[in-house]
Amino acid sequence: MRLSARNQFKGTIVAVTKGQTTSHVGIDIGNGVTVTASITNEAVDDLALKVGDAAIAVIKASDVMVGK
C-alpha cells in the first residue's frame, strides 16, 4: 500500500468495538501505545478486521493541537 501520508505505524489490532454506524478499532503499535481509529462499520467489514490481525495506523492531519 502506497500513500502520501507519512505517519504510518505498523501494529496489531487489539480491539474492534462496533456501534450503530461507527466502529472503534484499537491498534497496538508497541511500547504500550494503542492508537484508536473511528471508522465506519462498512470499512471494518470490507477490510475483514479482527483482533489479532496485523494492521497499519495511517494518520493524516492538517492540524494537531496541544494543550497544557
Short mmCIF file of N, CA, C and O in Angstrom, two decimals:
data_model
loop_
_atom_site.label_atom_id
_atom_site.label_comp_id
_atom_site.label_asym_id
_atom_site.label_seq_id
_atom_site.Cartn_x
_atom_site.Cartn_y
_atom_site.Cartn_z
N MET A 1 0.85 -1.17 0.00
CA MET A 1 0.00 0.00 0.00
C MET A 1 0.89 1.23 0.00
O MET A 1 1.75 1.36 0.85
N ARG A 2 0.70 2.10 -0.95
CA ARG A 2 1.45 3.35 -1.02
C ARG A 2 0.49 4.51 -0.80
O ARG A 2 -0.55 4.60 -1.45
N LEU A 3 0.83 5.38 0.15
CA LEU A 3 0.00 6.54 0.48
C LEU A 3 0.87 7.77 0.62
O LEU A 3 2.07 7.67 0.91
N SER A 4 0.27 8.93 0.49
CA SER A 4 1.01 10.17 0.69
C SER A 4 1.23 10.48 2.16
O SER A 4 2.15 11.19 2.52
N ALA A 5 0.38 9.93 3.03
CA ALA A 5 0.51 10.16 4.47
C ALA A 5 1.81 9.53 4.96
O ALA A 5 2.08 8.36 4.70
N ARG A 6 2.60 10.29 5.69
CA ARG A 6 3.90 9.81 6.16
C ARG A 6 3.84 9.21 7.56
O ARG A 6 4.76 8.53 7.98
N ASN A 7 2.79 9.48 8.28
CA ASN A 7 2.66 8.95 9.63
C ASN A 7 1.95 7.60 9.59
O ASN A 7 0.74 7.51 9.66
N GLN A 8 2.74 6.53 9.43
CA GLN A 8 2.21 5.19 9.33
C GLN A 8 2.87 4.32 10.41
O GLN A 8 4.09 4.29 10.50
N PHE A 9 2.04 3.67 11.22
CA PHE A 9 2.54 2.87 12.33
C PHE A 9 2.00 1.44 12.21
O PHE A 9 0.79 1.23 12.26
N LYS A 10 2.91 0.49 12.07
CA LYS A 10 2.52 -0.92 12.00
C LYS A 10 2.19 -1.42 13.39
O LYS A 10 2.84 -1.03 14.37
N GLY A 11 1.18 -2.28 13.47
CA GLY A 11 0.80 -2.82 14.77
C GLY A 11 -0.14 -4.00 14.64
O GLY A 11 -0.28 -4.58 13.56
N THR A 12 -0.77 -4.31 15.74
CA THR A 12 -1.69 -5.43 15.83
C THR A 12 -3.03 -4.94 16.38
O THR A 12 -3.06 -4.20 17.37
N ILE A 13 -4.11 -5.37 15.76
CA ILE A 13 -5.44 -4.98 16.24
C ILE A 13 -5.71 -5.67 17.57
O ILE A 13 -5.58 -6.88 17.69
N VAL A 14 -6.05 -4.84 18.58
CA VAL A 14 -6.33 -5.37 19.91
C VAL A 14 -7.80 -5.24 20.30
O VAL A 14 -8.24 -5.83 21.29
N ALA A 15 -8.56 -4.45 19.53
CA ALA A 15 -9.98 -4.28 19.84
C ALA A 15 -10.73 -3.80 18.60
O ALA A 15 -10.22 -2.99 17.83
N VAL A 16 -11.93 -4.34 18.42
CA VAL A 16 -12.87 -3.86 17.40
C VAL A 16 -14.22 -3.77 18.10
O VAL A 16 -14.81 -4.78 18.45
N THR A 17 -14.68 -2.54 18.31
CA THR A 17 -15.95 -2.32 19.01
C THR A 17 -16.91 -1.64 18.05
O THR A 17 -16.71 -0.47 17.68
N LYS A 18 -17.94 -2.37 17.65
CA LYS A 18 -18.91 -1.82 16.70
C LYS A 18 -20.04 -1.10 17.41
O LYS A 18 -20.58 -1.59 18.39
N GLY A 19 -20.40 0.06 16.86
CA GLY A 19 -21.57 0.79 17.30
C GLY A 19 -22.64 0.66 16.22
O GLY A 19 -22.58 -0.23 15.38
N GLN A 20 -23.61 1.59 16.23
CA GLN A 20 -24.68 1.52 15.24
C GLN A 20 -24.17 1.75 13.83
O GLN A 20 -24.59 1.07 12.90
N THR A 21 -23.29 2.73 13.66
CA THR A 21 -22.76 3.04 12.33
C THR A 21 -21.23 3.12 12.29
O THR A 21 -20.64 2.99 11.23
N THR A 22 -20.62 3.30 13.44
CA THR A 22 -19.18 3.52 13.53
C THR A 22 -18.54 2.51 14.46
O THR A 22 -19.12 2.15 15.48
N SER A 23 -17.35 2.08 14.10
CA SER A 23 -16.57 1.17 14.94
C SER A 23 -15.34 1.87 15.47
O SER A 23 -14.81 2.79 14.84
N HIS A 24 -14.87 1.43 16.64
CA HIS A 24 -13.60 1.88 17.19
C HIS A 24 -12.64 0.71 17.08
O HIS A 24 -12.93 -0.37 17.58
N VAL A 25 -11.51 0.95 16.42
CA VAL A 25 -10.51 -0.09 16.20
C VAL A 25 -9.24 0.33 16.93
O VAL A 25 -8.67 1.39 16.64
N GLY A 26 -8.81 -0.50 17.89
CA GLY A 26 -7.58 -0.24 18.63
C GLY A 26 -6.43 -0.99 18.02
O GLY A 26 -6.54 -2.20 17.77
N ILE A 27 -5.32 -0.29 17.76
CA ILE A 27 -4.13 -0.91 17.18
C ILE A 27 -2.96 -0.68 18.12
O ILE A 27 -2.59 0.47 18.40
N ASP A 28 -2.39 -1.78 18.62
CA ASP A 28 -1.22 -1.72 19.48
C ASP A 28 0.00 -1.50 18.59
O ASP A 28 0.33 -2.36 17.76
N ILE A 29 0.67 -0.34 18.74
CA ILE A 29 1.82 -0.03 17.89
C ILE A 29 3.14 -0.22 18.65
O ILE A 29 4.19 0.16 18.16
N GLY A 30 3.08 -0.81 19.81
CA GLY A 30 4.28 -1.13 20.57
C GLY A 30 4.56 -0.17 21.70
O GLY A 30 3.97 0.91 21.79
N ASN A 31 5.44 -0.59 22.60
CA ASN A 31 5.85 0.23 23.75
C ASN A 31 4.67 0.69 24.59
O ASN A 31 4.68 1.80 25.13
N GLY A 32 3.62 -0.12 24.67
CA GLY A 32 2.45 0.23 25.48
C GLY A 32 1.56 1.28 24.88
O GLY A 32 0.71 1.85 25.57
N VAL A 33 1.70 1.57 23.58
CA VAL A 33 0.90 2.61 22.92
C VAL A 33 -0.15 1.96 22.03
O VAL A 33 0.16 1.11 21.19
N THR A 34 -1.40 2.38 22.24
CA THR A 34 -2.50 1.93 21.39
C THR A 34 -3.11 3.14 20.70
O THR A 34 -3.43 4.13 21.35
N VAL A 35 -3.25 3.05 19.39
CA VAL A 35 -3.91 4.09 18.60
C VAL A 35 -5.33 3.59 18.33
O VAL A 35 -5.51 2.43 17.94
N THR A 36 -6.31 4.45 18.55
CA THR A 36 -7.70 4.08 18.29
C THR A 36 -8.25 4.90 17.14
O THR A 36 -8.14 6.12 17.13
N ALA A 37 -8.83 4.20 16.17
CA ALA A 37 -9.42 4.86 15.00
C ALA A 37 -10.93 4.67 15.02
O ALA A 37 -11.42 3.60 15.37
N SER A 38 -11.66 5.69 14.63
CA SER A 38 -13.10 5.60 14.44
C SER A 38 -13.35 5.50 12.95
O SER A 38 -13.03 6.43 12.20
N ILE A 39 -13.88 4.35 12.52
CA ILE A 39 -14.16 4.13 11.10
C ILE A 39 -15.56 3.53 10.96
O ILE A 39 -16.14 3.08 11.94
N THR A 40 -16.08 3.54 9.75
CA THR A 40 -17.43 3.01 9.55
C THR A 40 -17.45 1.49 9.74
O THR A 40 -16.45 0.81 9.54
N ASN A 41 -18.60 0.99 10.11
CA ASN A 41 -18.79 -0.46 10.21
C ASN A 41 -18.56 -1.11 8.85
O ASN A 41 -18.02 -2.22 8.77
N GLU A 42 -18.95 -0.42 7.79
CA GLU A 42 -18.75 -0.95 6.43
C GLU A 42 -17.26 -1.15 6.15
O GLU A 42 -16.87 -2.16 5.57
N ALA A 43 -16.41 -0.20 6.59
CA ALA A 43 -14.97 -0.33 6.39
C ALA A 43 -14.41 -1.52 7.16
O ALA A 43 -13.57 -2.26 6.66
N VAL A 44 -14.91 -1.73 8.38
CA VAL A 44 -14.47 -2.89 9.18
C VAL A 44 -14.81 -4.18 8.45
O VAL A 44 -13.98 -5.09 8.33
N ASP A 45 -16.02 -4.24 7.92
CA ASP A 45 -16.45 -5.44 7.19
C ASP A 45 -15.67 -5.63 5.89
O ASP A 45 -15.23 -6.73 5.59
N ASP A 46 -15.48 -4.54 5.14
CA ASP A 46 -14.76 -4.62 3.87
C ASP A 46 -13.32 -5.10 4.06
O ASP A 46 -12.79 -5.86 3.26
N LEU A 47 -12.68 -4.62 5.14
CA LEU A 47 -11.30 -5.00 5.42
C LEU A 47 -11.20 -6.29 6.23
O LEU A 47 -10.10 -6.79 6.47
N ALA A 48 -12.36 -6.81 6.67
CA ALA A 48 -12.42 -8.03 7.49
C ALA A 48 -11.50 -7.91 8.70
O ALA A 48 -10.73 -8.82 9.01
N LEU A 49 -11.59 -6.77 9.40
CA LEU A 49 -10.73 -6.53 10.55
C LEU A 49 -11.17 -7.35 11.75
O LEU A 49 -12.35 -7.43 12.07
N LYS A 50 -10.17 -7.97 12.41
CA LYS A 50 -10.47 -8.70 13.63
C LYS A 50 -9.27 -8.65 14.56
O LYS A 50 -8.14 -8.40 14.13
N VAL A 51 -9.52 -8.86 15.83
CA VAL A 51 -8.47 -8.85 16.84
C VAL A 51 -7.39 -9.86 16.46
O VAL A 51 -7.69 -10.98 16.05
N GLY A 52 -6.14 -9.42 16.57
CA GLY A 52 -5.01 -10.28 16.24
C GLY A 52 -4.43 -10.03 14.86
O GLY A 52 -3.31 -10.44 14.57
N ASP A 53 -5.19 -9.35 13.99
CA ASP A 53 -4.70 -9.05 12.64
C ASP A 53 -3.59 -8.00 12.68
O ASP A 53 -3.62 -7.08 13.52
N ALA A 54 -2.64 -8.12 11.77
CA ALA A 54 -1.67 -7.06 11.56
C ALA A 54 -2.39 -5.92 10.84
O ALA A 54 -3.27 -6.16 10.01
N ALA A 55 -2.04 -4.69 11.18
CA ALA A 55 -2.69 -3.53 10.57
C ALA A 55 -1.73 -2.35 10.60
O ALA A 55 -0.71 -2.38 11.29
N ILE A 56 -2.06 -1.32 9.87
CA ILE A 56 -1.27 -0.10 9.85
C ILE A 56 -2.19 1.07 10.22
O ILE A 56 -3.24 1.25 9.60
N ALA A 57 -1.79 1.84 11.22
CA ALA A 57 -2.49 3.07 11.57
C ALA A 57 -1.89 4.17 10.70
O ALA A 57 -0.70 4.44 10.78
N VAL A 58 -2.71 4.77 9.84
CA VAL A 58 -2.26 5.83 8.96
C VAL A 58 -2.88 7.12 9.47
O VAL A 58 -4.11 7.24 9.55
N ILE A 59 -2.03 8.08 9.81
CA ILE A 59 -2.52 9.32 10.40
C ILE A 59 -2.22 10.47 9.44
O ILE A 59 -1.07 10.73 9.11
N LYS A 60 -3.28 11.13 9.00
CA LYS A 60 -3.15 12.29 8.12
C LYS A 60 -3.96 13.41 8.74
O LYS A 60 -5.19 13.34 8.83
N ALA A 61 -3.28 14.43 9.22
CA ALA A 61 -3.97 15.53 9.87
C ALA A 61 -3.39 16.85 9.41
O ALA A 61 -2.17 17.01 9.34
N SER A 62 -4.25 17.79 9.12
CA SER A 62 -3.76 19.11 8.75
C SER A 62 -3.51 19.97 9.98
O SER A 62 -2.75 20.92 9.92
N ASP A 63 -4.14 19.63 11.10
CA ASP A 63 -3.97 20.39 12.33
C ASP A 63 -3.77 19.42 13.50
O ASP A 63 -4.50 18.45 13.64
N VAL A 64 -2.79 19.73 14.31
CA VAL A 64 -2.59 19.00 15.56
C VAL A 64 -2.53 20.04 16.66
O VAL A 64 -1.74 20.99 16.60
N MET A 65 -3.39 19.89 17.68
CA MET A 65 -3.42 20.86 18.76
C MET A 65 -2.83 20.23 20.01
O MET A 65 -3.03 19.06 20.27
N VAL A 66 -2.13 21.05 20.78
CA VAL A 66 -1.54 20.63 22.03
C VAL A 66 -1.98 21.60 23.10
O VAL A 66 -1.96 22.82 22.90
N GLY A 67 -2.41 21.07 24.22
CA GLY A 67 -2.81 21.94 25.33
C GLY A 67 -2.10 21.54 26.60
O GLY A 67 -1.61 20.42 26.74
N LYS A 68 -2.02 22.48 27.51
CA LYS A 68 -1.40 22.18 28.80
C LYS A 68 -2.10 22.98 29.87
O LYS A 68 -2.46 24.10 29.71
#
